[in-house]
Amino acid sequence: MKRAALLAVWAASIPAQPLAARSVVEVESRSVSWSQVLEGSFPAVLRRSLEARPLATGLKAGEARSLGRLQLLSAWRAALGVEAEHWPVRLPDQITVTRAGGAPAAPALLKEGEQALRARLSGECERLELQPERNEMTALLPPQGVSLAARLPAAPALARRMAVWLDVFEGSELYGSWPAWFQVSCLRPVYRVSRAVAKGEALSAANAEQTLADLTDAKPLSSLQGMSAARDLAAGTVLRLADVKPAALVRKGERVLVRLNSGAIRLEVGAEALGDGAMGQLVYVRRERDQAVFKAIVVANGVVDVL
């Protein structure tokens, strides 16, 4: 026999006994049902119908939620359908449902976030320091059945201030998500100019040295090989990619060796460079004898190949 029919039979066989609801309820789980709200005992068949439709769901640990009389009446009718009239219920103006408190979320989230961020940045920093920021996180976590998962971009951009998102699951359901913020100090091997360097000057061990520096706001230069200053640099400047450019191997007005390869034929002549050029760059050269101008590619210091 279907549940509605059972309820109808039961209601017809006994006098209507008003049920009463408490005004204050404390629960341990994420949801609260009518069976937790009603006082006294009531038929099992009625209990199954009422438990099938929770009054409130998604309760956080320590959260108090108020349910008004109209909301409660609507929920009662939704749970029992047409049989709601046979089961009168005395309701207060408001029911306050509170989920039992748990542990503060901040310590667990910050610990998990620091571990995830440290693991992700360990390959970029020779010495890494993470300082959790002071936060106003007031959330509580349930005492049992909780798991945490950290979310970071696949390749997070290193910065002075970084966040890790922590997803908290209660069983298989998402309980909530919170960010954990950290101040970041990342000591990395860098090159620092040891004296003032003029724009265009080639960089080498004669004017730059390798050291450790806290650098999180830009990519440091990884090698001096083939590089020159892109601007005037003061002594002590930490070299970033924006501070350098490929060093010119051919300079305007200087004599260069021009090579022409055609099958088995190989010619080499002297010429004048009409512009600066780094390795692989296109330059124009003018042959000294007849002033003919050719396009060429820089292949070595003072050497170009005609296109």
XYZ file of C-alpha atoms in Angstrom:
307
model
C 0.000 0.000 0.000
C 1.382 3.429 -0.888
C 2.510 5.809 1.837
C -0.263 8.339 1.174
C -2.865 5.584 1.527
C -1.305 4.385 4.780
C -1.401 7.893 6.167
C -5.025 8.266 5.168
C -5.992 4.982 6.859
C -4.103 5.910 10.005
C -5.592 9.396 10.133
C -9.112 8.065 9.726
C -8.698 5.503 12.496
C -7.584 7.842 15.300
C -8.666 11.229 16.605
C -6.604 14.141 15.345
C -3.809 14.714 17.840
C -2.073 18.063 17.279
C 1.666 17.733 17.035
C 3.939 20.418 18.517
C 7.229 21.820 17.263
C 10.057 23.124 19.413
C 11.201 26.710 18.899
C 14.920 25.935 19.389
C 16.671 22.918 17.860
C 20.335 21.890 17.782
C 21.544 19.316 15.251
C 24.875 17.612 14.432
C 24.452 17.265 10.661
C 24.122 19.574 7.637
C 20.335 19.239 7.493
C 17.359 19.214 9.839
C 14.123 17.263 9.378
C 10.643 17.490 10.906
C 11.369 14.453 13.056
C 14.094 16.494 14.809
C 11.789 19.455 15.335
C 8.576 17.795 16.567
C 8.097 16.986 20.223
C 7.001 13.608 21.526
C 6.342 10.479 19.505
C 4.387 10.036 16.285
C 3.625 7.157 13.884
C 6.532 5.648 11.947
C 4.680 6.063 8.656
C 4.386 9.783 9.379
C 8.072 9.953 10.343
C 9.131 8.526 6.944
C 7.100 11.141 5.068
C 8.478 13.998 7.171
C 12.088 12.854 6.947
C 11.876 12.639 3.156
C 11.724 16.464 2.951
C 14.374 18.279 5.054
C 13.381 21.611 6.550
C 16.832 23.114 5.995
C 20.031 21.904 4.341
C 23.605 23.087 3.944
C 24.047 24.124 7.566
C 27.602 25.105 8.459
C 29.151 24.218 11.803
C 28.066 26.800 14.374
C 25.484 28.322 12.012
C 22.075 29.379 13.376
C 19.215 29.636 10.897
C 15.688 30.956 11.549
C 12.599 29.392 9.934
C 9.438 31.501 9.963
C 5.899 30.254 10.574
C 4.753 30.646 6.942
C 7.836 28.809 5.709
C 7.141 26.006 8.190
C 3.493 25.668 7.172
C 4.509 25.452 3.525
C 7.090 22.772 4.331
C 4.504 20.801 6.358
C 2.052 20.754 3.443
C 4.814 19.842 0.983
C 5.842 16.880 3.147
C 2.326 15.456 3.748
C 0.367 16.667 0.740
C -3.428 16.415 1.117
C -2.998 14.563 4.408
C -1.544 17.643 6.086
C -5.078 18.675 7.164
C -5.478 15.410 9.095
C -2.306 16.072 11.060
C -2.591 19.481 12.745
C 0.648 20.914 14.086
C 1.262 23.681 16.610
C 4.020 25.921 15.345
C 5.848 28.790 17.058
C 6.287 32.049 15.181
C 9.850 31.011 14.462
C 12.100 27.987 14.850
C 15.831 28.584 15.335
C 17.976 25.714 14.101
C 21.643 25.643 15.135
C 24.274 23.212 13.960
C 26.708 22.207 16.682
C 29.982 24.094 16.439
C 33.259 22.632 15.238
C 36.904 23.689 15.063
C 38.044 27.099 13.672
C 38.766 26.738 9.949
C 41.689 29.188 9.720
C 44.519 27.012 11.181
C 43.712 23.999 9.007
C 43.226 26.071 5.840
C 46.426 28.077 6.320
C 48.455 24.920 6.991
C 47.106 23.152 3.899
C 47.525 26.286 1.774
C 51.133 26.813 2.848
C 52.043 23.204 2.069
C 50.496 23.464 -1.414
C 52.140 26.806 -2.232
C 55.530 25.708 -0.912
C 55.402 22.522 -3.024
C 54.496 24.511 -6.143
C 57.244 27.164 -5.717
C 60.028 24.939 -4.400
C 61.634 24.623 -7.844
C 61.733 28.401 -8.425
C 63.315 29.592 -5.187
C 66.605 28.666 -3.566
C 65.155 29.876 -0.271
C 61.410 30.369 0.157
C 59.617 32.082 3.035
C 55.813 32.229 3.331
C 54.127 34.431 5.908
C 50.363 33.891 6.369
C 48.425 37.129 6.326
C 46.198 38.049 9.212
C 42.648 37.196 8.236
C 39.165 37.559 9.664
C 38.064 34.028 8.754
C 35.333 33.063 11.238
C 34.191 29.813 9.619
C 34.090 26.592 11.633
C 34.758 23.103 10.300
C 32.807 19.997 11.339
C 34.769 17.847 13.794
C 34.638 14.747 11.569
C 34.401 13.661 7.934
C 36.172 16.690 6.452
C 38.784 16.702 3.654
C 40.632 19.640 2.077
C 41.785 20.196 -1.500
C 44.084 23.089 -2.508
C 43.569 24.905 -5.821
C 46.453 26.701 -7.561
C 46.999 27.611 -11.229
C 49.186 25.122 -13.102
C 51.902 27.792 -13.348
C 51.121 30.533 -10.821
C 52.808 33.884 -11.434
C 55.290 34.486 -8.628
C 54.296 37.607 -6.678
C 54.834 39.285 -3.306
C 51.298 38.323 -2.293
C 49.758 35.022 -3.369
C 46.550 33.134 -2.582
C 45.642 29.464 -2.419
C 41.985 28.477 -2.634
C 40.963 25.662 -0.290
C 37.898 23.549 -1.097
C 36.491 21.833 1.974
C 34.426 18.673 1.523
C 32.193 17.055 4.084
C 32.012 13.515 2.838
C 31.483 13.866 -0.915
C 29.680 17.230 -0.708
C 31.330 20.639 -0.989
C 31.145 22.312 2.413
C 32.728 25.629 1.367
C 35.701 27.358 -0.306
C 38.040 29.934 1.228
C 41.258 31.707 0.095
C 44.422 31.619 2.186
C 46.742 34.601 1.506
C 50.518 34.643 2.012
C 53.342 37.179 1.802
C 56.066 35.592 -0.332
C 59.836 35.985 -0.126
C 61.739 34.105 -2.841
C 65.527 34.179 -2.908
C 66.787 33.282 -6.384
C 70.151 33.324 -8.195
C 70.366 36.624 -10.085
C 72.912 38.764 -11.877
C 73.662 42.206 -10.435
C 75.777 44.822 -12.227
C 78.910 45.569 -10.216
C 79.403 49.048 -11.712
C 77.492 51.517 -13.828
C 76.821 50.089 -17.308
C 75.992 52.232 -20.354
C 73.226 51.354 -22.785
C 74.498 48.929 -25.432
C 77.509 47.760 -23.393
C 78.055 43.998 -23.499
C 77.430 42.200 -20.210
C 80.068 39.874 -18.797
C 81.865 38.923 -15.603
C 83.738 42.222 -15.949
C 80.656 44.306 -15.141
C 78.154 41.880 -13.525
C 78.209 39.206 -10.797
C 75.894 36.416 -9.713
C 74.303 36.556 -6.261
C 71.066 35.770 -4.385
C 68.213 38.268 -4.191
C 64.552 38.342 -3.176
C 62.879 38.680 -6.557
C 59.195 37.934 -7.005
C 57.987 40.699 -9.310
C 59.858 39.882 -12.543
C 61.892 37.160 -14.242
C 65.591 37.475 -13.513
C 68.223 37.133 -16.208
C 69.486 33.551 -16.301
C 72.678 34.098 -18.335
C 74.927 36.967 -19.450
C 75.967 35.139 -22.594
C 75.387 37.264 -25.690
C 73.559 40.026 -23.812
C 74.025 43.784 -23.583
C 72.364 46.554 -21.576
C 69.056 47.763 -23.036
C 69.352 51.007 -21.016
C 71.775 52.756 -18.708
C 72.124 50.649 -15.547
C 73.215 51.913 -12.139
C 75.648 49.910 -10.039
C 73.848 47.260 -7.982
C 70.901 46.855 -10.411
C 69.455 43.333 -10.434
C 69.222 42.338 -14.095
C 65.752 41.447 -15.362
C 64.815 40.379 -18.873
C 63.551 43.881 -19.628
C 67.003 45.334 -18.798
C 68.887 43.476 -21.526
C 68.899 42.772 -25.235
C 71.003 40.551 -27.479
C 74.475 42.034 -27.841
C 75.304 43.502 -31.236
C 77.912 41.420 -33.082
C 77.928 43.838 -35.965
C 77.958 47.621 -35.475
C 77.047 50.433 -37.843
C 80.039 51.856 -39.694
C 82.363 48.993 -38.788
C 84.067 46.693 -41.259
C 82.577 43.191 -41.496
C 83.444 39.999 -43.318
C 80.766 39.168 -45.902
C 80.435 35.523 -46.962
C 78.649 34.278 -50.072
C 78.050 30.560 -50.439
C 76.661 29.172 -53.688
C 77.124 25.445 -54.119
C 80.827 24.724 -54.209
C 81.657 28.399 -54.600
C 82.576 30.345 -51.469
C 83.467 34.022 -51.587
C 84.573 36.312 -48.781
C 84.847 40.069 -49.124
C 85.095 43.052 -46.829
C 82.166 45.467 -46.429
C 80.774 48.204 -44.221
C 77.819 47.533 -41.903
C 74.980 50.015 -42.359
C 73.380 49.170 -38.990
C 73.782 47.261 -35.737
C 72.839 43.581 -35.661
C 72.744 40.791 -33.066
C 73.079 37.070 -33.806
C 70.520 36.033 -36.442
C 69.352 39.557 -37.221
C 69.089 41.093 -40.681
C 71.507 43.934 -41.572
C 72.454 45.813 -44.698
C 76.082 45.949 -45.780
C 77.802 48.016 -48.462
C 80.666 46.623 -50.434
C 83.575 49.041 -50.331
C 84.731 48.587 -53.933
C 81.555 49.373 -55.868
C 79.220 50.650 -53.129
C 76.728 47.812 -53.853
C 74.315 47.176 -50.933
C 73.329 43.670 -49.862
C 71.027 42.127 -47.250
C 72.816 39.764 -44.887
C 72.308 37.747 -41.681
C 74.651 38.149 -38.695
C 76.294 34.766 -37.975
C 79.240 35.692 -35.740
C 81.132 38.617 -34.315
C 81.876 40.816 -37.355
C 80.695 38.144 -39.837
C 77.562 38.092 -42.029
C 76.189 35.760 -44.682
C 74.616 37.297 -47.786
C 70.999 36.276 -48.354
